Amino acid sequence: MKGKLRPVFALALFAAIGLALWRATGKLFYLMNFGYIGVFLSLGLLLMIRKSQYARRVVQLGVGLYMLAWLGLFGRENMQLEGFWYYLFSGLFQAAVIHYLVAKIAGPFLFGRGWCGWACWTAAVLDFLPYKIPRNPRKPGLGAARYAMFALSLGFVLALFLLGAHDLEGIMWLSFIIGNALYYAVGIAMAFALKDNRAFCKYICPITVFLKPMSYFSLVRFKAKPDRCVHCGKCERVCPMNVEASNPARSRRNATECILCGECAKACPTKAFS
Ligand code: SF4
Ligand code: SF4
């Protein structure tokens, strides 16, 4: 697809999802919700085409904060992993379930971990910290923590159901507030301790248990053309996720960590990335 058509495609795709959900559920909310996200995404892509350094930030703040503040805090819907389990087990087809299906389970086959680079409200704050380029090598053993967090989240919601807890909606909303506060605190502390803004994403975030395997097959990828690459290593030095960016193979080192931020392409002196 021609680069200039991508913003139009993004807007049309999200409008189509919103329209389909509106027709299926009768709730106008879905059209407005996906329309809003589509507008910000296409605006970000437009800014990217114009080489604006704010392209990603606009989408992160526009989409991420909308979900955190409007859907979560104001709408009292738990948009975190616990919310996904809760609405799923309750048989409720609510925003959190749809959000997970679109952004984190089915969507990554198309746009990989675009969520992480362009919309996550946790990372939107972490990206403001001073260690955009990691100062230390990865710590492979620490990645096991994400599976523990995933199990903890699932176990917490299952326990609420099994114990017959009252006011589950209230508990979910409270856990959304506490969970987010903890994520920010741990994310910021880890960024400073490991001198790496995205340390939380690499080791702790439980959502990556969904995202990583799906993103391996992603249709949208940053790939260096071998005939243009001069192996200067600049793309890999700026990559916030330690991806072997110059290698176009799906099996490249840390392949499932790519968040489609585009920093590799910006840094490439021969414009090798497509
Ligand atoms: S890894 Fe988790 S915290 Fe990091 S950007 Fe992705 S969803 Fe957000
Ligand atoms: S710098 Fe390139 S390889 Fe690294 S996460 Fe961003 S888009 Fe992916």
PDB file of C-alpha atoms and ligand atoms in Angstrom:
ATOM      1  CA  MET A   1       0.000   0.000   0.000  1.00  0.00           C
ATOM      2  CA  LYS A   2       1.238   3.497  -0.851  1.00  0.00           C
ATOM      3  CA  GLY A   3       2.417   5.325   2.298  1.00  0.00           C
ATOM      4  CA  LYS A   4       0.012   8.233   1.775  1.00  0.00           C
ATOM      5  CA  LEU A   5      -2.975   5.895   1.767  1.00  0.00           C
ATOM      6  CA  ARG A   6      -2.180   4.395   5.184  1.00  0.00           C
ATOM      7  CA  PRO A   7      -3.969   7.088   7.245  1.00  0.00           C
ATOM      8  CA  VAL A   8      -7.087   6.621   5.116  1.00  0.00           C
ATOM      9  CA  PHE A   9      -6.865   2.839   5.459  1.00  0.00           C
ATOM     10  CA  ALA A  10      -6.475   3.077   9.267  1.00  0.00           C
ATOM     11  CA  LEU A  11      -9.484   5.374   9.568  1.00  0.00           C
ATOM     12  CA  ALA A  12     -11.585   3.165   7.273  1.00  0.00           C
ATOM     13  CA  LEU A  13     -10.584   0.000   9.157  1.00  0.00           C
ATOM     14  CA  PHE A  14     -11.500   1.370  12.579  1.00  0.00           C
ATOM     15  CA  ALA A  15     -14.696   2.962  11.267  1.00  0.00           C
ATOM     16  CA  ALA A  16     -15.658  -0.427   9.761  1.00  0.00           C
ATOM     17  CA  ILE A  17     -15.042  -2.218  13.083  1.00  0.00           C
ATOM     18  CA  GLY A  18     -17.096   0.416  14.912  1.00  0.00           C
ATOM     19  CA  LEU A  19     -19.876   0.173  12.354  1.00  0.00           C
ATOM     20  CA  ALA A  20     -19.982  -3.628  12.532  1.00  0.00           C
ATOM     21  CA  LEU A  21     -20.130  -3.592  16.345  1.00  0.00           C
ATOM     22  CA  TRP A  22     -22.812  -0.898  16.316  1.00  0.00           C
ATOM     23  CA  ARG A  23     -24.937  -2.984  13.958  1.00  0.00           C
ATOM     24  CA  ALA A  24     -24.323  -6.157  15.989  1.00  0.00           C
ATOM     25  CA  THR A  25     -25.000  -4.701  19.451  1.00  0.00           C
ATOM     26  CA  GLY A  26     -27.173  -1.674  18.729  1.00  0.00           C
ATOM     27  CA  LYS A  27     -24.781   0.470  20.804  1.00  0.00           C
ATOM     28  CA  LEU A  28     -23.715   3.704  19.111  1.00  0.00           C
ATOM     29  CA  PHE A  29     -20.838   3.836  21.600  1.00  0.00           C
ATOM     30  CA  TYR A  30     -18.825   1.404  19.473  1.00  0.00           C
ATOM     31  CA  LEU A  31     -18.979   3.562  16.370  1.00  0.00           C
ATOM     32  CA  MET A  32     -17.905   6.628  18.354  1.00  0.00           C
ATOM     33  CA  ASN A  33     -15.196   4.719  20.227  1.00  0.00           C
ATOM     34  CA  PHE A  34     -13.566   3.131  17.182  1.00  0.00           C
ATOM     35  CA  GLY A  35     -14.130   6.277  15.116  1.00  0.00           C
ATOM     36  CA  TYR A  36     -12.268   8.297  17.752  1.00  0.00           C
ATOM     37  CA  ILE A  37      -9.356   5.817  17.841  1.00  0.00           C
ATOM     38  CA  GLY A  38      -9.255   5.678  14.032  1.00  0.00           C
ATOM     39  CA  VAL A  39      -9.069   9.493  13.787  1.00  0.00           C
ATOM     40  CA  PHE A  40      -6.091   9.640  16.172  1.00  0.00           C
ATOM     41  CA  LEU A  41      -4.342   6.722  14.508  1.00  0.00           C
ATOM     42  CA  SER A  42      -4.678   8.208  11.038  1.00  0.00           C
ATOM     43  CA  LEU A  43      -3.553  11.577  12.384  1.00  0.00           C
ATOM     44  CA  GLY A  44      -0.455   9.880  13.833  1.00  0.00           C
ATOM     45  CA  LEU A  45       0.265   8.119  10.534  1.00  0.00           C
ATOM     46  CA  LEU A  46      -0.145  11.397   8.685  1.00  0.00           C
ATOM     47  CA  LEU A  47       2.312  13.077  11.045  1.00  0.00           C
ATOM     48  CA  MET A  48       4.678  10.129  10.582  1.00  0.00           C
ATOM     49  CA  ILE A  49       4.576  10.550   6.795  1.00  0.00           C
ATOM     50  CA  ARG A  50       5.409  14.230   7.354  1.00  0.00           C
ATOM     51  CA  LYS A  51       8.311  13.091   9.552  1.00  0.00           C
ATOM     52  CA  SER A  52       6.982  14.809  12.662  1.00  0.00           C
ATOM     53  CA  GLN A  53       8.725  13.732  15.847  1.00  0.00           C
ATOM     54  CA  TYR A  54       5.366  13.962  17.647  1.00  0.00           C
ATOM     55  CA  ALA A  55       3.486  11.376  15.555  1.00  0.00           C
ATOM     56  CA  ARG A  56       3.590   8.598  18.124  1.00  0.00           C
ATOM     57  CA  ARG A  57       3.132  10.904  21.090  1.00  0.00           C
ATOM     58  CA  VAL A  58      -0.101  12.302  19.643  1.00  0.00           C
ATOM     59  CA  VAL A  59      -1.595   8.810  19.335  1.00  0.00           C
ATOM     60  CA  GLN A  60      -0.266   7.619  22.699  1.00  0.00           C
ATOM     61  CA  LEU A  61      -1.784  10.551  24.513  1.00  0.00           C
ATOM     62  CA  GLY A  62      -4.986  10.739  22.452  1.00  0.00           C
ATOM     63  CA  VAL A  63      -5.829   7.024  22.574  1.00  0.00           C
ATOM     64  CA  GLY A  64      -4.067   5.859  25.751  1.00  0.00           C
ATOM     65  CA  LEU A  65      -5.364   8.626  27.979  1.00  0.00           C
ATOM     66  CA  TYR A  66      -8.862   8.321  26.503  1.00  0.00           C
ATOM     67  CA  MET A  67      -8.936   4.669  27.584  1.00  0.00           C
ATOM     68  CA  LEU A  68      -7.401   5.276  30.971  1.00  0.00           C
ATOM     69  CA  ALA A  69      -9.364   8.386  31.917  1.00  0.00           C
ATOM     70  CA  TRP A  70     -12.619   8.227  29.952  1.00  0.00           C
ATOM     71  CA  LEU A  71     -13.372   4.500  29.708  1.00  0.00           C
ATOM     72  CA  GLY A  72     -11.570   3.447  32.887  1.00  0.00           C
ATOM     73  CA  LEU A  73     -11.699   6.148  35.545  1.00  0.00           C
ATOM     74  CA  PHE A  74     -14.830   7.974  34.382  1.00  0.00           C
ATOM     75  CA  GLY A  75     -16.686   5.053  32.758  1.00  0.00           C
ATOM     76  CA  ARG A  76     -15.686   2.739  35.639  1.00  0.00           C
ATOM     77  CA  GLU A  77     -14.682  -0.073  33.294  1.00  0.00           C
ATOM     78  CA  ASN A  78     -11.585  -2.064  34.205  1.00  0.00           C
ATOM     79  CA  MET A  79      -9.521  -1.933  30.997  1.00  0.00           C
ATOM     80  CA  GLN A  80      -6.638  -3.930  32.430  1.00  0.00           C
ATOM     81  CA  LEU A  81      -6.069  -7.677  32.176  1.00  0.00           C
ATOM     82  CA  GLU A  82      -8.209  -8.302  35.289  1.00  0.00           C
ATOM     83  CA  GLY A  83     -11.096  -6.520  33.556  1.00  0.00           C
ATOM     84  CA  PHE A  84     -10.694  -8.729  30.509  1.00  0.00           C
ATOM     85  CA  TRP A  85     -10.931 -11.886  32.637  1.00  0.00           C
ATOM     86  CA  TYR A  86     -13.808 -10.508  34.668  1.00  0.00           C
ATOM     87  CA  TYR A  87     -16.016  -9.503  31.722  1.00  0.00           C
ATOM     88  CA  LEU A  88     -15.073 -12.660  29.830  1.00  0.00           C
ATOM     89  CA  PHE A  89     -16.050 -14.976  32.708  1.00  0.00           C
ATOM     90  CA  SER A  90     -19.219 -12.933  33.290  1.00  0.00           C
ATOM     91  CA  GLY A  91     -20.191 -13.436  29.628  1.00  0.00           C
ATOM     92  CA  LEU A  92     -20.317  -9.644  29.124  1.00  0.00           C
ATOM     93  CA  PHE A  93     -19.234  -8.361  25.729  1.00  0.00           C
ATOM     94  CA  GLN A  94     -17.947  -5.045  27.076  1.00  0.00           C
ATOM     95  CA  ALA A  95     -15.273  -2.534  26.081  1.00  0.00           C
ATOM     96  CA  ALA A  96     -12.442  -4.368  27.867  1.00  0.00           C
ATOM     97  CA  VAL A  97     -13.139  -7.670  26.062  1.00  0.00           C
ATOM     98  CA  ILE A  98     -13.411  -5.955  22.679  1.00  0.00           C
ATOM     99  CA  HIS A  99     -10.305  -3.920  23.415  1.00  0.00           C
ATOM    100  CA  TYR A 100      -8.307  -7.070  24.162  1.00  0.00           C
ATOM    101  CA  LEU A 101      -9.626  -8.911  21.130  1.00  0.00           C
ATOM    102  CA  VAL A 102      -8.859  -6.030  18.760  1.00  0.00           C
ATOM    103  CA  ALA A 103      -5.635  -4.579  20.174  1.00  0.00           C
ATOM    104  CA  LYS A 104      -3.990  -7.513  21.888  1.00  0.00           C
ATOM    105  CA  ILE A 105      -5.191 -10.866  20.569  1.00  0.00           C
ATOM    106  CA  ALA A 106      -6.375 -10.684  16.930  1.00  0.00           C
ATOM    107  CA  GLY A 107      -4.979  -7.266  15.945  1.00  0.00           C
ATOM    108  CA  PRO A 108      -1.289  -8.198  16.489  1.00  0.00           C
ATOM    109  CA  PHE A 109      -1.526 -10.569  13.511  1.00  0.00           C
ATOM    110  CA  LEU A 110      -1.953  -7.388  11.472  1.00  0.00           C
ATOM    111  CA  PHE A 111      -0.102  -4.669  13.393  1.00  0.00           C
ATOM    112  CA  GLY A 112       2.138  -6.587  15.819  1.00  0.00           C
ATOM    113  CA  ARG A 113       2.798  -4.735  19.046  1.00  0.00           C
ATOM    114  CA  GLY A 114       1.587  -1.455  17.615  1.00  0.00           C
ATOM    115  CA  TRP A 115      -0.445  -1.125  20.798  1.00  0.00           C
ATOM    116  CA  CYS A 116       2.766  -0.964  22.850  1.00  0.00           C
ATOM    117  CA  GLY A 117       4.401   1.639  20.662  1.00  0.00           C
ATOM    118  CA  TRP A 118       1.425   3.790  19.855  1.00  0.00           C
ATOM    119  CA  ALA A 119      -1.357   3.566  22.417  1.00  0.00           C
ATOM    120  CA  CYS A 120      -0.503   1.982  25.776  1.00  0.00           C
ATOM    121  CA  TRP A 121      -1.208   4.451  28.583  1.00  0.00           C
ATOM    122  CA  THR A 122       1.461   2.968  30.851  1.00  0.00           C
ATOM    123  CA  ALA A 123       4.190   3.310  28.240  1.00  0.00           C
ATOM    124  CA  ALA A 124       2.906   6.771  27.246  1.00  0.00           C
ATOM    125  CA  VAL A 125       4.236   7.973  30.609  1.00  0.00           C
ATOM    126  CA  LEU A 126       7.350   5.748  30.672  1.00  0.00           C
ATOM    127  CA  ASP A 127       8.403   7.118  27.278  1.00  0.00           C
ATOM    128  CA  PHE A 128       8.882  10.562  28.892  1.00  0.00           C
ATOM    129  CA  LEU A 129      11.640   9.223  31.187  1.00  0.00           C
ATOM    130  CA  PRO A 130      15.318   9.852  30.374  1.00  0.00           C
ATOM    131  CA  TYR A 131      16.394   6.382  29.174  1.00  0.00           C
ATOM    132  CA  LYS A 132      14.819   6.162  25.709  1.00  0.00           C
ATOM    133  CA  ILE A 133      17.855   4.213  24.565  1.00  0.00           C
ATOM    134  CA  PRO A 134      18.572   1.404  27.057  1.00  0.00           C
ATOM    135  CA  ARG A 135      21.918   1.887  28.768  1.00  0.00           C
ATOM    136  CA  ASN A 136      22.261  -1.777  29.778  1.00  0.00           C
ATOM    137  CA  PRO A 137      21.929  -5.117  27.964  1.00  0.00           C
ATOM    138  CA  ARG A 138      18.735  -7.113  28.486  1.00  0.00           C
ATOM    139  CA  LYS A 139      18.352  -9.359  31.512  1.00  0.00           C
ATOM    140  CA  PRO A 140      16.821 -12.508  29.961  1.00  0.00           C
ATOM    141  CA  GLY A 141      15.982 -14.248  33.250  1.00  0.00           C
ATOM    142  CA  LEU A 142      13.774 -11.376  34.410  1.00  0.00           C
ATOM    143  CA  GLY A 143      11.244 -12.028  31.620  1.00  0.00           C
ATOM    144  CA  ALA A 144       9.754 -14.899  33.651  1.00  0.00           C
ATOM    145  CA  ALA A 145       8.112 -12.247  35.842  1.00  0.00           C
ATOM    146  CA  ARG A 146       5.535 -11.538  33.127  1.00  0.00           C
ATOM    147  CA  TYR A 147       4.169 -15.086  33.397  1.00  0.00           C
ATOM    148  CA  ALA A 148       3.901 -14.773  37.184  1.00  0.00           C
ATOM    149  CA  MET A 149       1.986 -11.494  36.722  1.00  0.00           C
ATOM    150  CA  PHE A 150      -0.286 -13.111  34.148  1.00  0.00           C
ATOM    151  CA  ALA A 151      -1.069 -16.012  36.502  1.00  0.00           C
ATOM    152  CA  LEU A 152      -1.612 -13.600  39.396  1.00  0.00           C
ATOM    153  CA  SER A 153      -4.116 -11.567  37.399  1.00  0.00           C
ATOM    154  CA  LEU A 154      -6.059 -14.659  36.324  1.00  0.00           C
ATOM    155  CA  GLY A 155      -5.895 -16.164  39.822  1.00  0.00           C
ATOM    156  CA  PHE A 156      -7.172 -12.943  41.405  1.00  0.00           C
ATOM    157  CA  VAL A 157     -10.305 -12.816  39.250  1.00  0.00           C
ATOM    158  CA  LEU A 158     -10.963 -16.555  39.539  1.00  0.00           C
ATOM    159  CA  ALA A 159     -10.679 -16.284  43.331  1.00  0.00           C
ATOM    160  CA  LEU A 160     -13.286 -13.490  43.371  1.00  0.00           C
ATOM    161  CA  PHE A 161     -15.741 -15.720  41.516  1.00  0.00           C
ATOM    162  CA  LEU A 162     -14.969 -18.861  43.528  1.00  0.00           C
ATOM    163  CA  LEU A 163     -15.249 -17.043  46.855  1.00  0.00           C
ATOM    164  CA  GLY A 164     -18.542 -15.429  45.777  1.00  0.00           C
ATOM    165  CA  ALA A 165     -17.283 -11.894  46.442  1.00  0.00           C
ATOM    166  CA  HIS A 166     -19.954  -9.181  46.565  1.00  0.00           C
ATOM    167  CA  ASP A 167     -19.887  -5.976  44.537  1.00  0.00           C
ATOM    168  CA  LEU A 168     -17.580  -7.347  41.865  1.00  0.00           C
ATOM    169  CA  GLU A 169     -18.041  -4.216  39.750  1.00  0.00           C
ATOM    170  CA  GLY A 170     -16.794  -2.070  42.654  1.00  0.00           C
ATOM    171  CA  ILE A 171     -13.829  -4.381  43.280  1.00  0.00           C
ATOM    172  CA  MET A 172     -12.920  -4.288  39.594  1.00  0.00           C
ATOM    173  CA  TRP A 173     -12.969  -0.509  39.495  1.00  0.00           C
ATOM    174  CA  LEU A 174     -10.843  -0.281  42.635  1.00  0.00           C
ATOM    175  CA  SER A 175      -8.401  -2.841  41.270  1.00  0.00           C
ATOM    176  CA  PHE A 176      -8.146  -0.796  38.061  1.00  0.00           C
ATOM    177  CA  ILE A 177      -7.067   2.264  40.040  1.00  0.00           C
ATOM    178  CA  ILE A 178      -4.694   0.386  42.336  1.00  0.00           C
ATOM    179  CA  GLY A 179      -3.326  -1.740  39.469  1.00  0.00           C
ATOM    180  CA  ASN A 180      -2.517   1.292  37.359  1.00  0.00           C
ATOM    181  CA  ALA A 181      -0.909   3.135  40.262  1.00  0.00           C
ATOM    182  CA  LEU A 182       1.274   0.065  40.906  1.00  0.00           C
ATOM    183  CA  TYR A 183       2.173  -0.300  37.233  1.00  0.00           C
ATOM    184  CA  TYR A 184       3.298   3.327  37.071  1.00  0.00           C
ATOM    185  CA  ALA A 185       5.272   3.060  40.312  1.00  0.00           C
ATOM    186  CA  VAL A 186       7.006  -0.194  39.327  1.00  0.00           C
ATOM    187  CA  GLY A 187       7.545   0.981  35.724  1.00  0.00           C
ATOM    188  CA  ILE A 188       9.174   4.242  36.785  1.00  0.00           C
ATOM    189  CA  ALA A 189      11.306   2.570  39.486  1.00  0.00           C
ATOM    190  CA  MET A 190      12.507  -0.095  37.013  1.00  0.00           C
ATOM    191  CA  ALA A 191      13.285   2.481  34.339  1.00  0.00           C
ATOM    192  CA  PHE A 192      15.628   4.312  36.722  1.00  0.00           C
ATOM    193  CA  ALA A 193      17.087   1.158  38.297  1.00  0.00           C
ATOM    194  CA  LEU A 194      17.882  -0.513  34.953  1.00  0.00           C
ATOM    195  CA  LYS A 195      18.400   2.746  33.027  1.00  0.00           C
ATOM    196  CA  ASP A 196      15.817   1.636  30.484  1.00  0.00           C
ATOM    197  CA  ASN A 197      12.428   3.339  29.962  1.00  0.00           C
ATOM    198  CA  ARG A 198      10.871   0.144  28.646  1.00  0.00           C
ATOM    199  CA  ALA A 199      12.148  -2.237  31.365  1.00  0.00           C
ATOM    200  CA  PHE A 200       8.584  -2.739  32.598  1.00  0.00           C
ATOM    201  CA  CYS A 201       7.470  -3.776  29.101  1.00  0.00           C
ATOM    202  CA  LYS A 202      10.389  -6.182  28.721  1.00  0.00           C
ATOM    203  CA  TYR A 203      10.077  -8.015  32.012  1.00  0.00           C
ATOM    204  CA  ILE A 204       6.850  -7.345  33.921  1.00  0.00           C
ATOM    205  CA  CYS A 205       3.877  -6.514  31.731  1.00  0.00           C
ATOM    206  CA  PRO A 206       1.536  -9.547  31.672  1.00  0.00           C
ATOM    207  CA  ILE A 207      -0.161  -8.440  28.466  1.00  0.00           C
ATOM    208  CA  THR A 208       2.935  -9.434  26.515  1.00  0.00           C
ATOM    209  CA  VAL A 209       1.959 -13.070  27.129  1.00  0.00           C
ATOM    210  CA  PHE A 210      -0.762 -12.431  24.500  1.00  0.00           C
ATOM    211  CA  LEU A 211       1.166  -9.944  22.403  1.00  0.00           C
ATOM    212  CA  LYS A 212       4.481 -11.675  21.853  1.00  0.00           C
ATOM    213  CA  PRO A 213       3.389 -14.900  20.097  1.00  0.00           C
ATOM    214  CA  MET A 214       0.820 -13.091  17.914  1.00  0.00           C
ATOM    215  CA  SER A 215       3.236 -10.355  16.863  1.00  0.00           C
ATOM    216  CA  TYR A 216       5.672 -12.940  15.499  1.00  0.00           C
ATOM    217  CA  PHE A 217       3.307 -13.302  12.524  1.00  0.00           C
ATOM    218  CA  SER A 218       2.598  -9.595  12.150  1.00  0.00           C
ATOM    219  CA  LEU A 219       1.872  -8.355   8.653  1.00  0.00           C
ATOM    220  CA  VAL A 220       3.161  -4.856   9.446  1.00  0.00           C
ATOM    221  CA  ARG A 221       6.881  -4.876  10.239  1.00  0.00           C
ATOM    222  CA  PHE A 222       9.926  -2.631  10.039  1.00  0.00           C
ATOM    223  CA  LYS A 223      12.309  -4.448   7.702  1.00  0.00           C
ATOM    224  CA  ALA A 224      15.767  -3.379   6.541  1.00  0.00           C
ATOM    225  CA  LYS A 225      16.408  -4.055   2.844  1.00  0.00           C
ATOM    226  CA  PRO A 226      19.603  -6.151   2.712  1.00  0.00           C
ATOM    227  CA  ASP A 227      20.798  -4.433  -0.476  1.00  0.00           C
ATOM    228  CA  ARG A 228      20.697  -1.043   1.240  1.00  0.00           C
ATOM    229  CA  CYS A 229      21.936  -1.990   4.710  1.00  0.00           C
ATOM    230  CA  VAL A 230      25.593  -1.085   5.299  1.00  0.00           C
ATOM    231  CA  HIS A 231      25.690  -2.797   8.730  1.00  0.00           C
ATOM    232  CA  CYS A 232      26.591   0.374  10.611  1.00  0.00           C
ATOM    233  CA  GLY A 233      24.545  -0.832  13.620  1.00  0.00           C
ATOM    234  CA  LYS A 234      22.829   2.536  14.192  1.00  0.00           C
ATOM    235  CA  CYS A 235      19.316   1.058  14.064  1.00  0.00           C
ATOM    236  CA  GLU A 236      20.124  -1.465  16.778  1.00  0.00           C
ATOM    237  CA  ARG A 237      21.755   1.123  19.004  1.00  0.00           C
ATOM    238  CA  VAL A 238      18.617   3.289  19.091  1.00  0.00           C
ATOM    239  CA  CYS A 239      16.057   0.463  19.402  1.00  0.00           C
ATOM    240  CA  PRO A 240      14.304   0.805  22.786  1.00  0.00           C
ATOM    241  CA  MET A 241      13.451  -2.922  22.757  1.00  0.00           C
ATOM    242  CA  ASN A 242      16.864  -4.369  21.799  1.00  0.00           C
ATOM    243  CA  VAL A 243      15.552  -5.856  18.550  1.00  0.00           C
ATOM    244  CA  GLU A 244      18.084  -7.021  15.978  1.00  0.00           C
ATOM    245  CA  ALA A 245      16.615  -4.381  13.707  1.00  0.00           C
ATOM    246  CA  SER A 246      18.977  -4.776  10.731  1.00  0.00           C
ATOM    247  CA  ASN A 247      17.968  -8.416  10.279  1.00  0.00           C
ATOM    248  CA  PRO A 248      14.736  -8.607   8.225  1.00  0.00           C
ATOM    249  CA  ALA A 249      13.968 -12.232   9.228  1.00  0.00           C
ATOM    250  CA  ARG A 250      11.026 -12.972  11.518  1.00  0.00           C
ATOM    251  CA  SER A 251      13.393 -15.012  13.660  1.00  0.00           C
ATOM    252  CA  ARG A 252      15.695 -12.057  14.400  1.00  0.00           C
ATOM    253  CA  ARG A 253      16.833 -11.542  17.988  1.00  0.00           C
ATOM    254  CA  ASN A 254      14.032 -10.208  20.209  1.00  0.00           C
ATOM    255  CA  ALA A 255      11.724 -10.176  17.167  1.00  0.00           C
ATOM    256  CA  THR A 256       8.545 -10.295  19.251  1.00  0.00           C
ATOM    257  CA  GLU A 257       9.621  -7.213  21.169  1.00  0.00           C
ATOM    258  CA  CYS A 258       9.261  -4.786  18.254  1.00  0.00           C
ATOM    259  CA  ILE A 259       6.763  -2.058  19.150  1.00  0.00           C
ATOM    260  CA  LEU A 260       6.745  -0.437  15.688  1.00  0.00           C
ATOM    261  CA  CYS A 261       8.127   2.803  17.082  1.00  0.00           C
ATOM    262  CA  GLY A 262      10.116   3.495  13.909  1.00  0.00           C
ATOM    263  CA  GLU A 263      13.247   4.742  15.681  1.00  0.00           C
ATOM    264  CA  CYS A 264      15.373   2.292  13.641  1.00  0.00           C
ATOM    265  CA  ALA A 265      14.092   3.733  10.366  1.00  0.00           C
ATOM    266  CA  LYS A 266      14.711   7.292  11.564  1.00  0.00           C
ATOM    267  CA  ALA A 267      18.301   6.477  12.542  1.00  0.00           C
ATOM    268  CA  CYS A 268      19.208   4.598   9.331  1.00  0.00           C
ATOM    269  CA  PRO A 269      21.631   6.681   7.216  1.00  0.00           C
ATOM    270  CA  THR A 270      20.832   4.775   3.985  1.00  0.00           C
ATOM    271  CA  LYS A 271      17.031   4.761   4.390  1.00  0.00           C
ATOM    272  CA  ALA A 272      17.104   0.954   4.246  1.00  0.00           C
ATOM    273  CA  PHE A 273      13.838   0.411   6.123  1.00  0.00           C
ATOM    274  CA  SER A 274      10.515  -0.279   4.513  1.00  0.00           C
TER     275      SER A 274
HETATM  276  S1  SF4 B   1       4.456  -4.144  27.178  1.00  0.00           S
HETATM  277 FE1  SF4 B   1       2.675  -3.699  28.451  1.00  0.00          FE
HETATM  278  S2  SF4 B   1       3.151  -1.755  29.479  1.00  0.00           S
HETATM  279 FE2  SF4 B   1       4.567  -1.988  27.772  1.00  0.00          FE
HETATM  280  S3  SF4 B   1       3.611  -0.931  26.111  1.00  0.00           S
HETATM  281 FE3  SF4 B   1       3.013  -3.080  25.886  1.00  0.00          FE
HETATM  282  S4  SF4 B   1       1.061  -3.240  26.990  1.00  0.00           S
HETATM  283 FE4  SF4 B   1       2.019  -1.312  27.628  1.00  0.00          FE
HETATM  284  S1  SF4 B   2      13.430   0.668  16.793  1.00  0.00           S
HETATM  285 FE1  SF4 B   2      12.644  -0.522  15.052  1.00  0.00          FE
HETATM  286  S2  SF4 B   2      13.003  -2.675  15.609  1.00  0.00           S
HETATM  287 FE2  SF4 B   2      13.173  -1.456  17.495  1.00  0.00          FE
HETATM  288  S3  SF4 B   2      11.131  -1.520  18.415  1.00  0.00           S
HETATM  289 FE3  SF4 B   2      11.228   0.346  17.167  1.00  0.00          FE
HETATM  290  S4  SF4 B   2      10.425  -0.267  15.128  1.00  0.00           S
HETATM  291 FE4  SF4 B   2      10.922  -2.152  16.266  1.00  0.00          FE
END
